[in-house]
Coordinates of N, CA and C in Angstrom, one line a residue:
M28 N -39.0 -8.2 -16.2 CA -38.8 -7.9 -14.8 C -37.3 -7.5 -14.6
K29 N -37.0 -6.4 -13.9 CA -35.7 -5.9 -13.8 C -35.2 -6.3 -12.3
F30 N -33.9 -6.4 -12.2 CA -33.2 -6.8 -11.0 C -33.1 -5.6 -10.1
R31 N -33.7 -5.6 -8.9 CA -33.6 -4.6 -7.9 C -33.0 -5.3 -6.6
Y32 N -31.9 -4.7 -6.1 CA -31.4 -5.2 -4.9 C -31.9 -4.4 -3.7
H33 N -32.4 -5.2 -2.8 CA -33.2 -4.6 -1.6 C -32.2 -3.8 -0.8
F34 N -30.8 -4.2 -0.8 CA -29.9 -3.5 0.1 C -29.0 -2.6 -0.7
Q35 N -29.5 -2.1 -1.8 CA -28.7 -1.2 -2.6 C -28.2 0.1 -1.9
K36 N -29.1 0.6 -1.0 CA -28.6 1.8 -0.2 C -27.4 1.5 0.7
V37 N -27.4 0.3 1.2 CA -26.3 -0.2 2.0 C -25.1 -0.2 1.2
V38 N -25.1 -0.8 0.0 CA -24.1 -0.9 -0.9 C -23.6 0.5 -1.3
D39 N -24.4 1.5 -1.6 CA -24.1 2.7 -1.9 C -23.4 3.5 -0.6
L40 N -23.9 3.2 0.5 CA -23.3 3.7 1.8 C -21.9 3.2 1.9
K41 N -21.7 1.9 1.7 CA -20.4 1.3 1.9 C -19.5 1.9 0.8
S42 N -19.9 2.2 -0.4 CA -19.1 2.8 -1.4 C -18.7 4.1 -1.0
N43 N -19.7 4.9 -0.5 CA -19.4 6.3 0.0 C -18.4 6.3 1.0
E44 N -18.5 5.4 2.0 CA -17.6 5.3 3.1 C -16.3 5.0 2.6
K45 N -16.1 4.1 1.7 CA -14.8 3.8 1.1 C -14.2 5.1 0.4
T46 N -15.0 5.8 -0.3 CA -14.5 7.0 -1.0 C -14.1 8.0 0.0
Q47 N -14.8 8.2 1.1 CA -14.4 9.1 2.2 C -13.1 8.6 2.9
A48 N -12.9 7.4 3.1 CA -11.7 6.8 3.7 C -10.5 7.1 2.7
E49 N -10.8 7.0 1.4 CA -9.7 7.3 0.4 C -9.3 8.7 0.5
W50 N -10.3 9.6 0.7 CA -9.9 11.1 0.8 C -9.2 11.3 2.1
M51 N -9.5 10.7 3.1 CA -8.9 10.9 4.5 C -7.4 10.4 4.3
L52 N -7.2 9.3 3.7 CA -5.9 8.8 3.5 C -5.0 9.7 2.6
S53 N -5.7 10.2 1.6 CA -5.0 11.2 0.7 C -4.5 12.4 1.5
S54 N -5.4 12.8 2.2 CA -5.2 14.0 3.1 C -4.0 13.7 4.0
A55 N -4.1 12.6 4.7 CA -3.0 12.3 5.6 C -1.6 12.1 5.0
I56 N -1.7 11.5 3.7 CA -0.4 11.4 3.0 C 0.1 12.9 2.7
G57 N -0.8 13.8 2.2 CA -0.4 15.2 1.9 C 0.3 15.8 3.1
K58 N -0.3 15.6 4.3 CA 0.2 16.2 5.5 C 1.5 15.6 5.9
L59 N 1.7 14.3 5.6 CA 3.0 13.7 5.9 C 4.1 14.2 5.0
Q60 N 3.7 14.4 3.7 CA 4.7 14.9 2.7 C 5.1 16.4 3.1
T61 N 4.1 17.2 3.5 CA 4.4 18.6 4.0 C 5.4 18.5 5.2
E62 N 5.0 17.7 6.2 CA 5.9 17.6 7.3 C 7.4 17.1 7.0
E63 N 7.4 16.2 6.0 CA 8.8 15.7 5.7 C 9.5 16.8 4.9
E64 N 8.8 17.5 4.2 CA 9.5 18.6 3.4 C 10.1 19.8 4.4
H65 N 9.2 20.1 5.4 CA 9.6 21.0 6.4 C 10.9 20.5 7.1
L66 N 10.8 19.3 7.5 CA 12.0 18.6 8.2 C 13.2 18.7 7.4
M67 N 13.1 18.3 6.0 CA 14.3 18.4 5.2 C 14.8 19.8 5.1
Q68 N 13.9 20.9 5.0 CA 14.3 22.2 4.9 C 15.1 22.7 6.2
L69 N 14.6 22.3 7.3 CA 15.3 22.5 8.6 C 16.7 21.9 8.6
I70 N 16.7 20.7 8.2 CA 18.0 20.0 8.2 C 19.0 20.6 7.2
N71 N 18.5 21.0 6.1 CA 19.3 21.8 5.1 C 19.8 23.1 5.8
D72 N 18.9 23.8 6.4 CA 19.2 25.1 7.0 C 20.3 24.9 8.0
R73 N 20.1 23.8 8.9 CA 21.2 23.5 9.9 C 22.5 23.2 9.3
N74 N 22.5 22.4 8.1 CA 23.8 22.1 7.5 C 24.5 23.3 7.0
S75 N 23.6 24.2 6.4 CA 24.2 25.5 5.9 C 24.8 26.3 7.0
L76 N 24.0 26.3 8.1 CA 24.6 27.1 9.3 C 25.9 26.5 9.8
M77 N 26.0 25.1 9.8 CA 27.3 24.5 10.3 C 28.4 24.9 9.3
D78 N 28.1 25.0 8.0 CA 29.2 25.5 7.1 C 29.5 27.0 7.4
I79 N 28.5 27.8 7.7 CA 28.8 29.2 8.1 C 29.7 29.3 9.4
I80 N 29.3 28.5 10.4 CA 30.0 28.4 11.6 C 31.5 28.0 11.4
Q81 N 31.6 27.0 10.6 CA 33.0 26.4 10.2 C 33.8 27.5 9.6
S82 N 33.3 28.2 8.6 CA 34.1 29.2 7.9 C 34.3 30.5 8.7
S83 N 33.3 30.7 9.6 CA 33.4 32.0 10.5 C 34.5 31.6 11.6
A84 N 34.6 30.4 12.1 CA 35.7 30.1 13.0 C 37.1 30.1 12.3
E85 N 37.2 29.6 11.1 CA 38.4 29.6 10.3 C 38.8 31.0 10.0
S86 N 37.8 32.0 9.8 CA 38.3 33.4 9.5 C 38.4 34.2 10.8
C87 N 38.5 33.6 11.9 CA 38.7 34.3 13.2 C 37.7 35.2 13.5
A88 N 36.4 34.9 13.4 CA 35.2 35.7 13.8 C 35.2 35.9 15.3
S89 N 34.5 36.8 15.7 CA 34.5 37.2 17.2 C 33.7 36.0 17.9
A90 N 34.1 35.8 19.2 CA 33.5 34.9 20.0 C 32.0 35.1 20.1
S91 N 31.6 36.3 20.3 CA 30.1 36.7 20.4 C 29.3 36.3 19.2
S92 N 29.8 36.5 18.0 CA 29.2 36.1 16.8 C 29.1 34.6 16.7
L93 N 30.1 33.9 17.0 CA 30.1 32.4 17.1 C 29.2 31.9 18.0
Q94 N 29.0 32.5 19.2 CA 28.1 32.1 20.2 C 26.7 32.3 19.7
E95 N 26.4 33.4 19.0 CA 25.1 33.7 18.4 C 24.7 32.6 17.3
L96 N 25.7 32.3 16.5 CA 25.5 31.3 15.5 C 25.2 29.9 16.2
Q97 N 25.9 29.7 17.3 CA 25.7 28.4 18.0 C 24.4 28.3 18.6
R98 N 23.9 29.5 19.2 CA 22.5 29.5 19.7 C 21.4 29.3 18.7
Y99 N 21.7 29.9 17.5 CA 20.8 29.6 16.4 C 20.8 28.1 16.0
A100 N 22.0 27.5 16.0 CA 22.1 26.1 15.7 C 21.3 25.2 16.7
F101 N 21.4 25.6 18.0 CA 20.6 24.9 19.0 C 19.1 25.1 18.8
H102 N 18.7 26.3 18.4 CA 17.3 26.5 18.1 C 16.8 25.6 16.9
L103 N 17.7 25.5 15.9 CA 17.3 24.7 14.7 C 17.3 23.2 15.1
D104 N 18.2 22.9 16.1 CA 18.1 21.4 16.6 C 16.9 21.1 17.2
E105 N 16.3 22.1 18.0 CA 15.1 22.0 18.7 C 13.9 21.9 17.8
C106 N 14.0 22.7 16.7 CA 12.9 22.6 15.6 C 13.0 21.3 14.9
I107 N 14.2 20.8 14.6 CA 14.3 19.4 13.9 C 13.7 18.4 14.8
S108 N 13.9 18.5 16.1 CA 13.4 17.4 17.0 C 11.9 17.5 17.0
R109 N 11.4 18.7 17.2 CA 9.9 18.8 17.1 C 9.3 18.4 15.8
K110 N 9.9 18.7 14.6 CA 9.4 18.4 13.4 C 9.6 16.9 13.2
S111 N 10.6 16.3 13.6 CA 10.7 14.8 13.5 C 9.5 14.1 14.3
S112 N 9.2 14.7 15.4 CA 8.0 14.1 16.2 C 6.7 14.3 15.3
D113 N 6.6 15.5 14.7 CA 5.4 15.7 13.8 C 5.4 14.8 12.6
V114 N 6.5 14.4 12.1 CA 6.6 13.5 11.0 C 6.2 12.1 11.5
K115 N 6.6 11.8 12.7 CA 6.3 10.4 13.3 C 4.8 10.3 13.5
H116 N 4.2 11.4 14.0 CA 2.8 11.4 14.2 C 1.9 11.3 12.9
A117 N 2.5 12.1 11.8 CA 1.9 12.1 10.6 C 2.0 10.6 9.9
Q118 N 3.1 9.9 10.1 CA 3.2 8.6 9.7 C 2.2 7.6 10.3
V119 N 2.0 7.8 11.6 CA 1.1 6.9 12.4 C -0.4 7.3 11.8
N120 N -0.6 8.5 11.5 CA -1.9 8.9 11.0 C -2.1 8.3 9.6
V121 N -1.1 8.2 8.8 CA -1.2 7.6 7.5 C -1.5 6.1 7.6
Q122 N -0.7 5.5 8.5 CA -1.0 4.0 8.8 C -2.4 3.7 9.3
R123 N -2.9 4.6 10.2 CA -4.2 4.5 10.8 C -5.2 4.6 9.6
N124 N -5.0 5.6 8.8 CA -6.0 5.9 7.7 C -5.9 4.7 6.7
Q125 N -4.8 4.1 6.5 CA -4.7 3.0 5.5 C -5.3 1.8 6.0
T126 N -5.3 1.6 7.4 CA -6.0 0.4 8.0 C -7.5 0.7 7.9
F127 N -7.9 1.9 8.2 CA -9.3 2.3 8.1 C -9.8 1.9 6.7
L128 N -9.1 2.5 5.7 CA -9.5 2.3 4.2 C -9.5 0.7 4.0
N129 N -8.5 0.0 4.3 CA -8.6 -1.4 4.1 C -9.9 -2.1 4.5
G130 N -10.3 -1.6 5.7 CA -11.5 -2.1 6.4 C -12.7 -1.8 5.5
K131 N -12.8 -0.5 5.0 CA -13.9 -0.1 4.2 C -13.9 -0.8 2.8
V132 N -12.8 -1.1 2.2 CA -12.6 -1.8 1.0 C -13.2 -3.2 1.2
I133 N -12.8 -3.8 2.3 CA -13.4 -5.2 2.6 C -14.9 -5.1 2.8
D134 N -15.4 -4.2 3.5 CA -16.8 -4.0 3.8 C -17.5 -3.9 2.3
E135 N -17.1 -2.9 1.5 CA -17.6 -2.8 0.2 C -17.6 -4.1 -0.6
K136 N -16.5 -4.7 -0.7 CA -16.4 -6.0 -1.4 C -17.4 -7.0 -0.9
V137 N -17.6 -7.1 0.4 CA -18.6 -8.1 1.0 C -20.0 -7.7 0.4
W138 N -20.3 -6.5 0.5 CA -21.7 -6.1 0.1 C -21.9 -6.1 -1.5
L139 N -20.8 -5.9 -2.2 CA -20.9 -6.0 -3.6 C -21.0 -7.5 -4.0
G140 N -20.3 -8.3 -3.3 CA -20.4 -9.7 -3.5 C -21.8 -10.3 -3.2
A141 N -22.4 -9.7 -2.1 CA -23.8 -10.2 -1.8 C -24.7 -9.7 -2.9
R142 N -24.5 -8.6 -3.4 CA -25.4 -8.1 -4.4 C -25.2 -8.9 -5.7
D143 N -24.0 -9.3 -6.0 CA -23.7 -10.0 -7.3 C -24.4 -11.4 -7.1
K144 N -24.3 -12.0 -5.9 CA -24.9 -13.3 -5.6 C -26.4 -13.2 -5.8
A145 N -27.0 -12.2 -5.3 CA -28.5 -12.0 -5.4 C -28.8 -11.7 -6.9
K146 N -28.0 -11.0 -7.7 CA -28.2 -10.8 -9.0 C -28.3 -12.1 -9.8
I147 N -27.3 -13.0 -9.5 CA -27.2 -14.2 -10.2 C -28.4 -15.2 -9.8
R148 N -28.8 -15.2 -8.5 CA -29.9 -15.9 -8.1 C -31.1 -15.4 -8.9
F149 N -31.4 -14.1 -9.1 CA -32.4 -13.5 -9.8 C -32.4 -14.0 -11.2
Q150 N -31.2 -13.9 -11.8 CA -31.1 -14.3 -13.3 C -31.4 -15.7 -13.4
Q151 N -31.0 -16.6 -12.5 CA -31.3 -18.0 -12.5 C -32.8 -18.2 -12.4
E152 N -33.4 -17.5 -11.4 CA -34.9 -17.6 -11.3 C -35.6 -17.2 -12.5
M153 N -35.1 -16.1 -13.2 CA -35.8 -15.7 -14.4 C -35.6 -16.6 -15.6
L154 N -34.4 -17.3 -15.6 CA -34.2 -18.3 -16.7 C -35.1 -19.5 -16.4
L155 N -35.3 -19.9 -15.1 CA -36.1 -21.0 -14.8 C -37.6 -20.7 -15.1
R156 N -38.0 -19.4 -14.8 CA -39.4 -19.0 -15.1 C -39.6 -19.1 -16.6
E157 N -38.7 -18.5 -17.4 CA -38.7 -18.6 -18.9 C -38.8 -20.0 -19.3
Q158 N -38.0 -20.9 -18.8 CA -38.0 -22.3 -19.2 C -39.4 -22.9 -18.9
N159 N -39.9 -22.6 -17.7 CA -41.2 -23.1 -17.3 C -42.3 -22.6 -18.2
D160 N -42.2 -21.3 -18.6 CA -43.2 -20.8 -19.6 C -43.1 -21.5 -20.9
L161 N -41.9 -21.7 -21.4 CA -41.7 -22.4 -22.6 C -42.2 -23.8 -22.6
D162 N -41.9 -24.5 -21.4 CA -42.5 -25.9 -21.2 C -43.9 -25.9 -21.2
E163 N -44.6 -24.9 -20.6 CA -46.0 -24.8 -20.5 C -46.6 -24.6 -21.9
M164 N -46.0 -23.6 -22.7 CA -46.4 -23.5 -24.0 C -46.3 -24.8 -24.9
A165 N -45.2 -25.5 -24.7 CA -45.0 -26.7 -25.5 C -46.0 -27.8 -25.0
T166 N -46.4 -27.9 -23.8 CA -47.3 -28.8 -23.2 C -48.7 -28.5 -23.9
V167 N -49.1 -27.2 -23.8 CA -50.4 -26.7 -24.4 C -50.4 -27.2 -25.9
R168 N -49.3 -26.9 -26.6 CA -49.4 -27.2 -28.1 C -49.5 -28.7 -28.2
F169 N -48.7 -29.5 -27.4 CA -48.8 -30.9 -27.6 C -50.1 -31.4 -27.2
A170 N -50.8 -30.9 -26.2 CA -52.1 -31.3 -25.8 C -53.1 -30.9 -26.9
A171 N -52.9 -29.7 -27.5 CA -53.9 -29.3 -28.6 C -53.8 -30.3 -29.8
K172 N -52.5 -30.6 -30.2 CA -52.3 -31.5 -31.3 C -52.9 -32.9 -31.0
A173 N -52.7 -33.3 -29.7 CA -53.1 -34.6 -29.4 C -54.7 -34.7 -29.3
G174 N -55.3 -33.5 -28.9 CA -56.8 -33.4 -29.0 C -57.3 -33.4 -30.4
R175 N -56.7 -32.8 -31.4 CA -57.1 -32.8 -32.7 C -56.9 -34.2 -33.4
A176 N -55.9 -34.8 -32.9 CA -55.6 -36.2 -33.6 C -56.7 -37.2 -33.2
N177 N -57.4 -37.0 -32.1 CA -58.4 -38.0 -31.7 C -59.7 -37.7 -32.4

């Protein structure tokens, strides 16, 4: 007799849900990394622009060109601010997906534990049946020997 868990489809579902949650977390982490890379690029661009403004001011560049560079610096500041907000949202999404995954991992462990307990009970019942069968065979042999002895 082979062990069959009646709720195996539920165990499979919980495992699939956990796998899906892992993919969602992986995707959220990838999005966060992309947002952080874009933010770092914007910060690097702004730092480079500040160096250009500094050297332009030292080389007596025209006021209009300095104003144009300053407007671009202001634009980069706005982009950095928006991207910082995007990074924070991506971080929240990663945390939300991590929490969701943790719940799915616990769910799966509970169902796997229930299946393992059921399998242990099944194995114990099988051992008990085997022992009962052996005891029955021994009793029959003993009774047969006792019957021949009389």
